[in-house]
Amino acid sequence: MSARRESGGAASPDAPAVPLGGSGRRRAAIGTAWIAFAAALIVFPVVFSNPTVTTIGVFTLVYMTSATAWNGFAGFSGYVPLGHAVFFGVGGYTLALVALHLKMAGGYAMFALVPLGGVAAAVIAVPFGLIALRTRRHTFVVITIAVFFIVQLLAFNLGFTQGSSGVQIPTPLWTAATFNDRFYYAALIVLALAVLVVWGIRRSRFGLQLLAIRDDEDRARGLGVKVQRVKLVGFVLSGVTVGMAGGIYAFFVGQVYPQFAFDPLFDVTVALMAFFGGLGTISGPLLGALLLEPIQQYLTLQYSVGSLYLIIYGALFLVVILAMPRGVIPTAGEYLQMRRARRVERADGRSPAATPSVEVAPLGRASR
Amino acid sequence: MSAHLEVEGVSKAFGGLRALSLCSLSVEKGSIAGLIGPNGSGKTTLFNVITGYVRPDAGTVALGGTPITSARPDEVFALGLGRTFQLTRIFARLTVLENMLVATQRKEGWLRSVARPAASSAEQRRAIELLDFVGLTRLASARAGTLSYGQRKLLELAYVLVADPSVILLDEPAGGVNPTLINEIRERILALNSEGKTFLVVEHNMEFVMGLCHTVTVMHQGSAIVTGTPDAVRSDPRVLDAYLGGGEEQDDDVAVG
């Protein structure tokens, strides 16, 4: 019994409170996979230098960041916001408007405005969160959508956002061959930041409190968790990261319009990516964005029908809901564990010394 | 001996339903007090008022002399008043150990809580100690959702203890639990009481209440009508009246929210 239970992530004193890996060997394998994944992302533009491919690369990184940040709040707290496009747009507009008023020429200095986009997103996220987080579940979803449309309407109508004509962003005078690479690596840095933040949250006491809120908010309150504060901090952190992704996106595209910077499809896309990969996991949203965003870009480029991907998305969404309601990563993880457990059982059966511990096996499996 | 938990003239109405009317109750320090009464008599609502889930229309609640009438649930818990629910409420998708750690109290700002790990080794040790106390240590890394009903009751008791509360409110600790486990829960309560912890217990199992509590209070239609030793309460005619006559049958499991 003991061997099987320990492989389920036993309570050794130095283990993280939220078990991430499991046994040492498995954790090493997961670590190696992460390093390989990071290395692949770093060398990608060197190997595939075709501008069309690197363009898709930049968009994919931006969506990987957004999905990771969205999931860092939604996946852990159980609250599903569909208004994160507000932060995406605010990040983009901040970069565009500051560059406009400072009369900046497009260059590396523009990247310094990306964190400023995050700050602006935080300024919006605090009142947004204070209002929306007073409600729960469906009401919360509806409120976030409503706030989103209000902000989009403001972008159309306020004087300083220049209405529906939007704001042009100065284009850097970089050589065409390496033009995309700089955006690619800037986006990669923001992505790394997003993953680190979410990973840190998951290990932290704050993350544990978010997970407790997901399971039973009122009970968490009764155990001393300051639920409003915890939810607000999670919401703002997530908004800041999405704001920075929006800044990179706007700079890369070279202009911001109300209907593109504040795009209702942004939230649907990001949520689908997180659901597809696995809500509440770290690798899930990355995988979701890595698969879905290139498909969208490819379909748009190949068939020059901008909305074809929506049909594909809809179909994919149905498949995920029907076949793997918890997403690819959790379902795959379960499948692997079941196979391993079966292998252990077979080994038990062969060795005459081992007695099959019938009443323990299901418990060990269920505890994962 | 002095009153540690003091409820004074508390009233609460939900629309036209008077759940509590001028209810008063005091629990001596270091005692085990029982709270009984027919369904709908306001026991759970009183618990919700004491723990800050429901704000009373009138009256005061004080813990060790400190008024807690308008405190939020997290503040009440931090002040040393823990509570279990009638239908056990645990964090089903967290492990048993993580459930324990949620209740760990720290005084730290939000930035520190984001930056610091979920539990120090001392906090983990304390959590394991309490799991030992209720006999759930071997399930520490199991998901709480896989526990049996009785085990959930024990887990709920254990994580309330994490913050070392001075008063513990138990809402039907013996409800739906097998006799062996009832005895186990009783022993735990007695052990904690001998360490000086004060208890207020709502329970329908009369044998359990009468055998465990030092004093018993009977509630009827939103007020406390009789308080006394178990023997005195058992023979009080008003109690028989409350249970056998009058009072509509209502579910007193008022939703918390």
XYZ file of C-alpha atoms in Angstrom, chain B residues 2-236:
235
model
C -17.880 33.651 33.400
C -19.933 34.002 30.276
C -17.568 33.694 27.321
C -20.109 33.849 24.531
C -22.991 36.189 25.185
C -26.032 36.553 22.922
C -28.369 39.339 24.006
C -31.889 39.928 22.645
C -31.137 38.902 19.046
C -33.942 39.121 16.488
C -33.909 38.253 12.822
C -36.706 38.112 10.299
C -36.519 36.771 6.759
C -39.372 38.584 5.081
C -42.422 37.674 7.112
C -40.732 34.759 8.859
C -39.414 35.587 12.317
C -36.493 33.199 12.590
C -35.251 34.680 15.869
C -37.102 36.891 18.298
C -35.318 38.375 21.303
C -33.130 35.336 21.685
C -30.620 35.430 24.543
C -28.045 32.863 25.451
C -24.813 32.780 27.381
C -22.156 30.111 27.338
C -19.769 29.782 30.281
C -16.065 29.653 29.628
C -14.837 26.074 29.465
C -18.278 24.495 29.318
C -20.070 22.359 26.788
C -23.455 23.898 26.122
C -26.172 22.172 24.139
C -28.775 23.834 21.964
C -31.868 21.832 21.131
C -35.283 22.560 19.761
C -37.700 21.412 17.077
C -36.977 21.998 13.403
C -37.465 25.638 12.499
C -36.869 26.877 16.016
C -33.966 29.053 14.848
C -30.878 27.118 15.970
C -28.998 27.326 12.708
C -30.009 30.965 12.193
C -28.616 31.726 15.640
C -25.356 30.037 14.594
C -25.302 32.119 11.426
C -25.816 35.304 13.445
C -23.073 34.434 15.932
C -20.557 33.595 13.187
C -21.298 36.695 11.113
C -22.999 35.033 8.134
C -26.312 36.686 8.950
C -26.638 40.159 10.392
C -29.311 40.392 13.104
C -32.070 43.000 12.972
C -31.597 43.682 16.670
C -29.507 42.492 19.614
C -25.827 41.959 20.304
C -23.319 39.138 20.290
C -20.106 39.306 22.311
C -17.143 36.971 22.541
C -15.094 37.304 25.727
C -16.471 40.819 26.196
C -15.682 41.939 22.625
C -18.748 42.813 20.566
C -18.836 40.773 17.335
C -22.368 41.590 16.218
C -21.344 43.192 12.940
C -18.105 41.284 12.337
C -17.610 39.376 9.080
C -17.197 35.588 9.183
C -13.433 35.800 8.594
C -13.073 38.297 11.442
C -15.145 36.157 13.788
C -12.957 33.165 13.001
C -9.781 35.174 13.518
C -11.106 36.275 16.931
C -11.267 32.659 18.035
C -14.735 31.393 17.237
C -14.831 28.345 14.957
C -17.848 26.635 13.528
C -18.863 23.478 11.679
C -21.875 23.233 9.397
C -24.893 20.979 9.600
C -24.200 19.608 6.148
C -20.434 19.316 6.200
C -18.702 21.807 3.986
C -15.201 20.960 2.936
C -13.095 21.925 -0.068
C -13.787 18.854 -2.165
C -11.123 19.329 -4.820
C -8.327 20.158 -2.389
C -6.446 17.485 -0.493
C -7.191 16.872 3.166
C -3.944 18.586 4.143
C -4.714 21.608 1.957
C -8.129 21.848 3.590
C -6.331 22.152 6.901
C -3.955 24.804 5.592
C -6.778 27.039 4.350
C -7.729 27.605 7.981
C -4.223 28.585 9.027
C -4.274 32.190 10.187
C -1.518 34.613 9.292
C -1.285 38.318 9.680
C 0.199 39.362 6.356
C -0.575 41.775 3.561
C -1.796 40.595 0.181
C 1.608 40.998 -1.431
C 3.241 38.693 1.090
C 0.448 36.167 0.721
C 1.081 36.073 -3.025
C 4.828 35.717 -2.594
C 5.038 33.234 0.256
C 4.482 29.492 -0.022
C 1.143 28.059 1.052
C 2.469 26.677 4.306
C 5.606 26.834 6.385
C 6.887 23.542 7.757
C 5.632 24.552 11.201
C 2.148 25.138 9.809
C 2.245 21.770 8.058
C 3.371 20.066 11.253
C 0.530 21.650 13.169
C -1.945 20.532 10.493
C -0.620 16.954 10.605
C -0.828 16.966 14.412
C -4.501 17.853 14.243
C -5.110 15.260 11.549
C -3.494 12.774 13.931
C -5.886 13.940 16.610
C -8.942 13.086 14.490
C -7.276 10.042 12.907
C -7.129 11.248 9.305
C -3.360 11.484 8.837
C -3.144 8.571 6.435
C -5.590 10.411 4.160
C -3.628 13.688 4.211
C -2.913 13.629 0.477
C -6.310 12.280 -0.570
C -8.817 14.604 -2.152
C -11.291 15.709 0.476
C -14.134 14.913 -1.939
C -13.294 11.205 -1.668
C -13.844 11.114 2.096
C -16.858 9.433 3.640
C -19.490 11.542 5.375
C -18.133 10.743 8.819
C -14.560 11.489 7.781
C -15.727 14.846 6.441
C -17.209 15.639 9.843
C -13.852 14.864 11.452
C -11.988 16.939 8.871
C -14.306 19.865 9.488
C -13.662 19.614 13.221
C -9.909 19.386 12.592
C -9.611 22.448 10.373
C -11.680 24.558 12.691
C -9.055 23.676 15.332
C -6.167 24.921 13.191
C -6.702 28.509 14.291
C -6.879 27.400 17.935
C -10.311 28.914 18.629
C -11.525 29.449 22.192
C -15.143 28.644 21.295
C -16.324 26.005 18.838
C -19.872 25.853 17.483
C -20.876 22.417 16.234
C -23.991 22.102 14.074
C -25.228 18.523 14.423
C -21.862 16.800 14.874
C -23.579 13.418 15.280
C -26.099 13.787 12.462
C -25.958 10.941 9.961
C -22.933 9.377 11.580
C -22.615 5.749 12.698
C -22.507 4.949 16.454
C -18.778 4.142 16.521
C -17.938 7.468 14.960
C -20.373 9.283 17.254
C -18.371 7.972 20.189
C -15.155 9.033 18.522
C -16.494 12.547 17.988
C -17.708 12.665 21.595
C -14.255 11.680 22.850
C -12.613 14.383 20.751
C -14.997 17.011 22.116
C -14.339 15.907 25.695
C -10.567 15.917 25.123
C -10.687 19.433 23.706
C -12.977 20.601 26.496
C -10.501 19.340 29.103
C -7.934 21.616 27.433
C -10.262 24.520 28.131
C -12.171 24.870 24.888
C -15.773 26.036 25.089
C -18.431 24.324 22.989
C -21.907 25.163 21.814
C -23.527 22.140 20.197
C -26.710 21.896 18.158
C -27.865 18.299 18.025
C -31.025 16.286 17.537
C -29.570 13.123 19.039
C -30.847 13.535 22.629
C -28.711 10.778 24.066
C -25.639 12.506 22.659
C -26.607 15.951 23.944
C -27.710 14.851 27.379
C -24.602 12.734 27.901
C -22.176 15.386 26.738
C -23.403 18.829 27.721
C -23.093 20.621 31.037
C -26.032 22.869 30.289
C -28.762 22.597 27.679
C -30.789 25.424 26.172
C -34.088 24.738 24.451
C -35.174 26.958 21.590
C -38.725 27.354 20.437
C -40.075 29.714 17.766
C -36.953 31.802 17.680
C -36.226 32.278 21.353
C -34.445 30.384 24.089
C -37.181 29.227 26.439
C -35.339 27.105 28.999
C -31.724 26.765 30.097
C -30.544 24.288 32.692
C -28.751 21.045 33.421
C -29.707 18.135 31.158
C -31.808 16.579 33.926
C -33.675 19.774 34.680
C -34.396 20.390 31.002
C -35.576 16.854 30.414
C -38.290 17.177 33.034
C -39.356 20.729 32.205
